[in-house]
Short mmCIF file of C-alpha atoms in Angstrom, two decimals:
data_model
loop_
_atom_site.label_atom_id
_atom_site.label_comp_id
_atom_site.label_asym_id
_atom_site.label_seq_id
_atom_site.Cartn_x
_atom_site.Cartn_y
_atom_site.Cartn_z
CA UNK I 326 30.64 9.56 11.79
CA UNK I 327 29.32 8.44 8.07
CA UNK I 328 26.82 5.44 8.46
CA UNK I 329 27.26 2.48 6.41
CA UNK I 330 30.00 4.34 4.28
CA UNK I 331 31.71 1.35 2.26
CA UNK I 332 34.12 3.93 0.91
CA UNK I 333 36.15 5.32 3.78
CA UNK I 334 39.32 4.75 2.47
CA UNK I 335 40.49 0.86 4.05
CA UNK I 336 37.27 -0.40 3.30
CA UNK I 337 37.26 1.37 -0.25
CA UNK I 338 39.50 -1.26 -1.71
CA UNK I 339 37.31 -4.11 -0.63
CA UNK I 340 34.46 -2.23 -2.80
CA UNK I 341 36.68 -1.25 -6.20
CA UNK I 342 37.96 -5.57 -5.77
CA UNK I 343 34.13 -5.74 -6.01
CA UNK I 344 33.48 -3.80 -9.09
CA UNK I 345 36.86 -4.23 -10.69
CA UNK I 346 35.26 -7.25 -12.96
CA UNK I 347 32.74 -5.33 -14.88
CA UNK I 348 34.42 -1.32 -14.54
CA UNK I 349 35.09 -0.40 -17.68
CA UNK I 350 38.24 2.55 -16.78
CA UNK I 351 40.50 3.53 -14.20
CA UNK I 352 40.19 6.71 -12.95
CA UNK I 353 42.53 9.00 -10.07
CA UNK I 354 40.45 10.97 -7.51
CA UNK I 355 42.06 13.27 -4.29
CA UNK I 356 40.09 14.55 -1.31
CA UNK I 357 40.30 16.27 2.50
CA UNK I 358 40.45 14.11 5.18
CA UNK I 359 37.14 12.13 6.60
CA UNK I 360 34.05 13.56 8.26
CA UNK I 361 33.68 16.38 6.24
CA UNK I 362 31.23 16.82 2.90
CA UNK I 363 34.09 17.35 0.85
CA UNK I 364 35.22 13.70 1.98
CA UNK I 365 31.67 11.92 1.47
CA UNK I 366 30.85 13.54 -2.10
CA UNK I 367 33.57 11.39 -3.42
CA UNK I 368 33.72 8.88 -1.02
CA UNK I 369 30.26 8.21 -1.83
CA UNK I 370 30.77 8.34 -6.05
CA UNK I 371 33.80 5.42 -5.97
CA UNK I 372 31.03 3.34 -3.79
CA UNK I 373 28.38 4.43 -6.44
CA UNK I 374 30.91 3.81 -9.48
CA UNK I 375 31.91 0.54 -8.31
CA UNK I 376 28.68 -1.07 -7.93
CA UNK I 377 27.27 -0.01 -11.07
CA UNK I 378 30.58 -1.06 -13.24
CA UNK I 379 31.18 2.94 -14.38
CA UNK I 380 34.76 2.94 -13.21
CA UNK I 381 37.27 1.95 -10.61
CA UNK I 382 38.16 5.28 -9.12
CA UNK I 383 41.73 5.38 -6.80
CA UNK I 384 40.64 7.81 -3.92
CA UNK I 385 43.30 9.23 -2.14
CA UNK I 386 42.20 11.15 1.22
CA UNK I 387 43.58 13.55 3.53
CA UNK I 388 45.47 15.39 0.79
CA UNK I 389 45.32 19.61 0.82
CA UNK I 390 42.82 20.66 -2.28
CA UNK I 391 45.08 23.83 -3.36
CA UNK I 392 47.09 21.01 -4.57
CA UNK I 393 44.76 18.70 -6.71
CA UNK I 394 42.63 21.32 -7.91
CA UNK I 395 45.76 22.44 -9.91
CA UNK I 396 46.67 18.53 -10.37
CA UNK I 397 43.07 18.54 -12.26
CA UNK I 398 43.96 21.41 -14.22
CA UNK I 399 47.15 20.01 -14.98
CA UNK I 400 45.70 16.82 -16.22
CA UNK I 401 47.63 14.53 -13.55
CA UNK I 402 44.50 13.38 -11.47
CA UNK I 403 41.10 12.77 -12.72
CA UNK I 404 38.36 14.20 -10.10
CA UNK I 405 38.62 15.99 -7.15
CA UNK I 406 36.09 17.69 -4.34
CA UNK I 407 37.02 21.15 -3.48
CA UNK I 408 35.72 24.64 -2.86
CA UNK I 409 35.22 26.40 -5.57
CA UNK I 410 36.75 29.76 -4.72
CA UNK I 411 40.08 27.46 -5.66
CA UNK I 412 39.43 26.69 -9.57
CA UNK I 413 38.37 30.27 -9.67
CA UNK I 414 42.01 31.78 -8.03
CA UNK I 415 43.22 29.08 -10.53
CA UNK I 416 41.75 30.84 -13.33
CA UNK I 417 43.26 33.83 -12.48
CA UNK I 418 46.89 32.87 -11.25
CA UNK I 419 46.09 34.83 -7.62
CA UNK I 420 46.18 33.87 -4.04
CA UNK I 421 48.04 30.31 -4.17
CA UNK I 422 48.69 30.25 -7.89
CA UNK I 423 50.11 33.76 -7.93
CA UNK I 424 53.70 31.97 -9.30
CA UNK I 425 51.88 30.38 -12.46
CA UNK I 426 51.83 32.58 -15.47
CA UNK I 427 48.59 34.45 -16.13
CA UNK I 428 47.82 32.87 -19.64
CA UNK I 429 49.01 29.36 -18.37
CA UNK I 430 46.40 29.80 -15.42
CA UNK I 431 43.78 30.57 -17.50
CA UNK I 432 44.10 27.53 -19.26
CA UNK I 433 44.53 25.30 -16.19
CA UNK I 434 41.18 27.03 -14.39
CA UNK I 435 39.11 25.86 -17.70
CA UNK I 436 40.49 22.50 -17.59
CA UNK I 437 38.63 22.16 -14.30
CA UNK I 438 34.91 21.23 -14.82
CA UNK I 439 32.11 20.86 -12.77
CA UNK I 440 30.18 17.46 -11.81
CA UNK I 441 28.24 17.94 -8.82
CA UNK I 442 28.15 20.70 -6.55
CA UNK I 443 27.04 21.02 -2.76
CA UNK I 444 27.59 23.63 0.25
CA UNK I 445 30.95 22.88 2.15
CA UNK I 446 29.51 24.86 5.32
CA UNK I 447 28.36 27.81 6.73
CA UNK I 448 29.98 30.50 8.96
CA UNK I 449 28.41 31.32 12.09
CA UNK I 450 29.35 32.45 15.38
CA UNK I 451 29.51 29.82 18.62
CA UNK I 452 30.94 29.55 22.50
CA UNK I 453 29.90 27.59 25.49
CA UNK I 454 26.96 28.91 27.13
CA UNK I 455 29.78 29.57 30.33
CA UNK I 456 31.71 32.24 28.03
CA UNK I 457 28.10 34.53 27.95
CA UNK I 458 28.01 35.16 24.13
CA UNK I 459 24.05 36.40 23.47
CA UNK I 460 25.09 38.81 20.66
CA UNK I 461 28.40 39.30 18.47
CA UNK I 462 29.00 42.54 20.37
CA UNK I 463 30.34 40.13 22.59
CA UNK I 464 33.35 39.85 20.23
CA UNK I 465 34.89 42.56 21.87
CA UNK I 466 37.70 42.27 23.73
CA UNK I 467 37.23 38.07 23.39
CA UNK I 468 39.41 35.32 22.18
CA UNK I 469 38.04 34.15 18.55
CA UNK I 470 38.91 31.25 16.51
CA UNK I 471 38.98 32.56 13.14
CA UNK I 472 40.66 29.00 11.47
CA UNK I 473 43.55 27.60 10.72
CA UNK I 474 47.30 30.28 10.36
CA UNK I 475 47.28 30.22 6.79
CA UNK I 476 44.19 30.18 4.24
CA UNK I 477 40.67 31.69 2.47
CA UNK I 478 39.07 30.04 5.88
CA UNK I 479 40.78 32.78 8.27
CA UNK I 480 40.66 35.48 6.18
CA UNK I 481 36.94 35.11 5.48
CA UNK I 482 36.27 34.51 9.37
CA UNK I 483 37.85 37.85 9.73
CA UNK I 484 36.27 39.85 7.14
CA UNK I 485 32.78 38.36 8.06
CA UNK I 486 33.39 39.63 11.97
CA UNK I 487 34.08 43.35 10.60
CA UNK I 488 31.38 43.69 8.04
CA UNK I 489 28.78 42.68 10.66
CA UNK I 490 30.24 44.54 13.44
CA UNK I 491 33.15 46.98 12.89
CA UNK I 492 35.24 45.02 14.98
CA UNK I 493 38.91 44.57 13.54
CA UNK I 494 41.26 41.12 14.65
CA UNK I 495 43.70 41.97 16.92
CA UNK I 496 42.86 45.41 17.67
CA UNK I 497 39.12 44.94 19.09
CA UNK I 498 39.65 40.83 19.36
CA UNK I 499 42.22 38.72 19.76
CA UNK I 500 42.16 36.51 16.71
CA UNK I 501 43.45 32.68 17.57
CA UNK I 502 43.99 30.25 14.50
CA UNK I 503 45.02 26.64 14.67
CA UNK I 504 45.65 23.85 12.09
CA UNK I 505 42.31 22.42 11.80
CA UNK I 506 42.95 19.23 13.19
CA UNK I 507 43.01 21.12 16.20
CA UNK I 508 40.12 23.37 16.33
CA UNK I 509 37.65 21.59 18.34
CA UNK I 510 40.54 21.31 20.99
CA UNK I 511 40.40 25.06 20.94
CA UNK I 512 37.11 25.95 21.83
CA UNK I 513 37.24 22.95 24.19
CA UNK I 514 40.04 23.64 26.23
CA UNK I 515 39.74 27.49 26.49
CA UNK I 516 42.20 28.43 23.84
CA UNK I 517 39.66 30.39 22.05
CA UNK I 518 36.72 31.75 24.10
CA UNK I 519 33.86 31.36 20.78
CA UNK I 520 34.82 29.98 16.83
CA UNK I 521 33.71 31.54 13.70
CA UNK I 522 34.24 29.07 11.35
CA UNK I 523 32.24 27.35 8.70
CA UNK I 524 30.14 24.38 9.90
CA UNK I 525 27.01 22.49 9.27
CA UNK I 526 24.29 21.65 11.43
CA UNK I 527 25.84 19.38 12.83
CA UNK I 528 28.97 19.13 11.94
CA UNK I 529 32.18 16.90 13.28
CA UNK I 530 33.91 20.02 15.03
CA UNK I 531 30.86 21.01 16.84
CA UNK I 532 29.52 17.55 17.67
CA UNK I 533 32.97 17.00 19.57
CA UNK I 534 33.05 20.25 21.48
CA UNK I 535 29.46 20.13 22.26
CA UNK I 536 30.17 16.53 24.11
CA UNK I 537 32.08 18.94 26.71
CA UNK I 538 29.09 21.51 27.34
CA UNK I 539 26.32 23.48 26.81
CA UNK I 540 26.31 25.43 23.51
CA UNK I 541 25.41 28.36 21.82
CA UNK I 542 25.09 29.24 18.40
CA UNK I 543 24.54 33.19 16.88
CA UNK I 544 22.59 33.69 13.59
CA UNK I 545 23.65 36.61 11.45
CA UNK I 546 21.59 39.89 12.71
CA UNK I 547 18.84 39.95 10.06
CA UNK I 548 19.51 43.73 9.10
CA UNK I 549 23.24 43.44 8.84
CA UNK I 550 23.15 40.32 7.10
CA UNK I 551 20.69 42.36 4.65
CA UNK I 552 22.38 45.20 4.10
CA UNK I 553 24.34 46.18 1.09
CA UNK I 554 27.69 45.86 2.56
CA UNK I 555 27.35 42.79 3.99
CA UNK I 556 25.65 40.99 0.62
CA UNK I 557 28.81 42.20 -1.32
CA UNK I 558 30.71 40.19 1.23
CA UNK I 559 28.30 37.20 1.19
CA UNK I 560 28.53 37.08 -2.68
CA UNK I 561 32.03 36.67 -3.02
CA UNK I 562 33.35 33.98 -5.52
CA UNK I 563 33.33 31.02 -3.86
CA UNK I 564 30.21 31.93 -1.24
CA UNK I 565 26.67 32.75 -0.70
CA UNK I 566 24.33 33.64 1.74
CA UNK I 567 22.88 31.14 3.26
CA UNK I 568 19.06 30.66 5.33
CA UNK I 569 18.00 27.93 7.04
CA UNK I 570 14.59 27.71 9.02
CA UNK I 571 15.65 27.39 12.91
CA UNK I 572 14.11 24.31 13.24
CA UNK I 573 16.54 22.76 10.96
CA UNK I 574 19.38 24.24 12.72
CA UNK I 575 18.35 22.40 15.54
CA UNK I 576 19.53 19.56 14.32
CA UNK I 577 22.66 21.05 16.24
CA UNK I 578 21.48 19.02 19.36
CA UNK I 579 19.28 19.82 22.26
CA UNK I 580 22.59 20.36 24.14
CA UNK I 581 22.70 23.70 22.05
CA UNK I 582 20.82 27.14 22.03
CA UNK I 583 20.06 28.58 19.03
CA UNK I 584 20.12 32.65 18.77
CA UNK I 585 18.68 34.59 15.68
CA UNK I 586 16.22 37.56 15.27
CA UNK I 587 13.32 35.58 14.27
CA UNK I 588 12.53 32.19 12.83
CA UNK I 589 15.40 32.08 10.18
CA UNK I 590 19.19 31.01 10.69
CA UNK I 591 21.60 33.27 8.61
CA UNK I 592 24.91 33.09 8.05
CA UNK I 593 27.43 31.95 4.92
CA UNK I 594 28.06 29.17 2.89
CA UNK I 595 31.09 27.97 1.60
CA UNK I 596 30.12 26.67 -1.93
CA UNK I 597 31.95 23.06 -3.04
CA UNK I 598 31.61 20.75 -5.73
CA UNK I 599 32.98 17.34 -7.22
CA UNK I 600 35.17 18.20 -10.07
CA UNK I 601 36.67 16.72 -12.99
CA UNK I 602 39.21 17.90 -15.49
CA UNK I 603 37.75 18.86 -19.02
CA UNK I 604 38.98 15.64 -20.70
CA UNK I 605 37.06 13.60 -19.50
CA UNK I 606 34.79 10.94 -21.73
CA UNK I 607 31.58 12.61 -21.90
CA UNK I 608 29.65 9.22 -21.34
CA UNK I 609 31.79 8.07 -18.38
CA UNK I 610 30.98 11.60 -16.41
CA UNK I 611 27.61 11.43 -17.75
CA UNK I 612 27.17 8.02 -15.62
CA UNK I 613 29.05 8.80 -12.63
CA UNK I 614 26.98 11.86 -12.31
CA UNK I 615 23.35 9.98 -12.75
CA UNK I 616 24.65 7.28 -10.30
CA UNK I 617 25.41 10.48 -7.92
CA UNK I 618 21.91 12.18 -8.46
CA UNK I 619 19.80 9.04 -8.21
CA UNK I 620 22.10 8.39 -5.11
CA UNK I 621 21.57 10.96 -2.99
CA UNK I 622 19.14 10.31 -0.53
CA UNK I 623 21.52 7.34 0.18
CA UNK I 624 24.46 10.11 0.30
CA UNK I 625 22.19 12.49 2.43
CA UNK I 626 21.57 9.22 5.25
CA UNK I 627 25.59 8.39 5.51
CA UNK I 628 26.04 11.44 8.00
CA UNK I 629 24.41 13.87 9.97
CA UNK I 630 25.52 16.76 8.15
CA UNK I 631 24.78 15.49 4.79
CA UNK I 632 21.25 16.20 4.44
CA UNK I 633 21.75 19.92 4.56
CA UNK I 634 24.65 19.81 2.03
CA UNK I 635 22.37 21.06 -0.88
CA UNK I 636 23.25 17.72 -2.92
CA UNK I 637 20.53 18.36 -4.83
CA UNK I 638 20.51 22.06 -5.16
CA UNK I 639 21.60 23.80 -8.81
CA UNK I 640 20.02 27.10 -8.09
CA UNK I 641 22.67 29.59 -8.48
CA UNK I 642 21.32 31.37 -5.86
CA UNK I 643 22.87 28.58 -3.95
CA UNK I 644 25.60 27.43 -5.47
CA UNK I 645 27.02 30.52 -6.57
CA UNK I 646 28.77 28.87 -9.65
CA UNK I 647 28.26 32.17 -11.67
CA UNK I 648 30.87 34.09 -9.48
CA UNK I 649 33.13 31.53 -10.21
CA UNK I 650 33.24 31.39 -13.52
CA UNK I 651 33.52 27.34 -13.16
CA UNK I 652 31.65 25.40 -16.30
CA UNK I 653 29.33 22.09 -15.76
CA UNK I 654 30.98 19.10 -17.65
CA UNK I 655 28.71 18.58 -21.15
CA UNK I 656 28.42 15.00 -19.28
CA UNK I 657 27.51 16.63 -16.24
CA UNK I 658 24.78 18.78 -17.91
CA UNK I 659 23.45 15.81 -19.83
CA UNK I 660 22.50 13.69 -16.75
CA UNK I 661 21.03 16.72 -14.68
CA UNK I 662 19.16 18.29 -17.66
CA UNK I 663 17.79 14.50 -18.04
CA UNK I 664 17.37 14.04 -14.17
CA UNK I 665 14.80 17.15 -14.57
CA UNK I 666 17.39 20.13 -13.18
CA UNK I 667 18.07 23.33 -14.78
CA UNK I 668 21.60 24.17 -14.82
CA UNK I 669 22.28 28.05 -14.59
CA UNK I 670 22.94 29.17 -17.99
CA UNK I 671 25.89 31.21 -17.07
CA UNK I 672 27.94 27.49 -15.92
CA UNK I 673 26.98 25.57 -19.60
CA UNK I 674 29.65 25.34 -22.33
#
């Protein structure tokens, strides 16, 4: 649950109302449904906009981001929060844009810029203590949600499981996938016997199933997750390796045990970001992006999961925005560069 969160989208009316007297333009924005960081970023940045007279920004939730993000390319909405593997496939006319024509999908992967960018989740491996998972040879032979029947989310479940340990879906495991909606369900009622899926620590999925049981989570095996193999896979548009000292990771729950080969929690991130479309006024994105940075502490305390969202992380180490190919806004790169941040060279017009 976000605390204090003005902006959940009833209440975000009462807030725009607010601001509407001083705002000086109008602006569209799209997002996943609630309790998720790619709901707060924005959520957050119409609260932000509103009370500092930047804009009044129309948020409209629960919609699917393969949509908008070409929407924002297309010029029909104004901002969106997505993962960024999806302005990159855009780019390219693959995956869910494989219908648009290659030179008409270049142009509408440019037209979507970066203003902020954050980590969506990270993949790692977890059951009830009852199902006896105490290493991911206990794949074998198991029930494993991988995600949802269609999407990046199932596919990269997958291909994580086999690069760390040979095991192939539905030949060494049986590979269960569900609408998300309905994933905690899943683990919860026995559907699947562990999840692979990308979470944070914690995160709404795993807060719900934990409420049933005892828990158990499953770093990446250090020497897998180092090896060349699996980096390629880690490093993937659109994702990164990810570490996290165990004590952090704790912030699971004490209702959870946490598994890794020494002191560090491994796994991968799903890399995210608020995004605009390239026409933006310069000055307008410029302001909505300082109000963001010099709000994020107050983003970070609105949920659990928000303070290890890397909101205030540029390193592409992190954010893997060179993979993508994805540009910072020039309004974006004026308030970070002014905020003190060093956007990666590689992501600047």
């Amino acid at each position: 649950m976000y605390k204090h969160l003005k902006t959940a989208t009833a209440a975000a009316l009462a807030v725009l109302a607010a601001g509407s007297a001083t705002a000086q333009v109008n602006l569209t924005a799209e997002t996943g449904g609630p309790g998720t960081v790619v709901h707060l970023a924005p959520a957050s940045l119409v609260e932000y906009a509103a009370e500092r007279g930047i804009a009044n920004i129309q948020l409209k939730d629960g919609q699917t981001s393969t949509n908008y993000v070409l929407s924002i390319g297309e010029d029909k909405v104004d901002i969106g929060s997505v993962p960024l593997i999806l302005p990159f496939l855009l780019g390219k006319g693959v995956g869910p844009y494989s219908s648009i024509d290659k030179a008409d999908a270049a142009g509408l992967g440019a037209n979507v810029q970066l203003l902020a960018p954050y980590t969506l989740g990270v993949y790692y491996l977890y059951a009830y203590d009852a199902k006896g998972f105490s290493s991911w040879d206990d794949i074998k032979g198991a029930k494993i949600l991988n995600g949802p029947p269609r999407g990046a989310a199932t596919t990269d479940s997958r291909v994580i499981i086999q690069a760390l340990t040979g095991l192939k879906h539905d030949e060494d495991y049986e590979s269960v996938t569900v609408n998300w909606g309905q994933a905690a369900s899943a683990v919860v009622d026995g559907t699947a016997d562990a999840a692979m899926l990308p979470e944070l620590f914690p995160s709404g999925r795993v807060t719900q199933a934990s409420a049933a049981g005892a828990m158990t989570a499953l770093s990446m095996p250090k020497d897998a997750f180092e090896s060349d193999a699996v980096q390629k896979v880690l490093r993937k548009p659109g994702s990164a390796p990810y570490r996290l000292p165990i004590s952090e990771a704790q912030g699971l729950g004490d209702n959870w045990t946490i598994i890794s080969d020494d002191d560090t929690f491994r796994g991968m991130a799903v890399l995210g970001g608020l995004v605009g479309r390239a026409g933006l006024d310069e000055g307008v994105v410029y302001e909505l992006v300082k109000a963001h940075i010099e709000n994020i502490d107050n983003t970070k305390a609105k949920a659990p999961f928000a303070r290890l969202a890397n909101f205030d992380v540029l390193d592409d180490a992190v954010t893997g925005v060179c993979t993508t190919g994805i540009m910072y806004h020039p309004g974006a790169v004026r308030a970070w560069e002014e905020a003190g941040y060093t956007i990666p060279a590689c992501a600047k017009l």
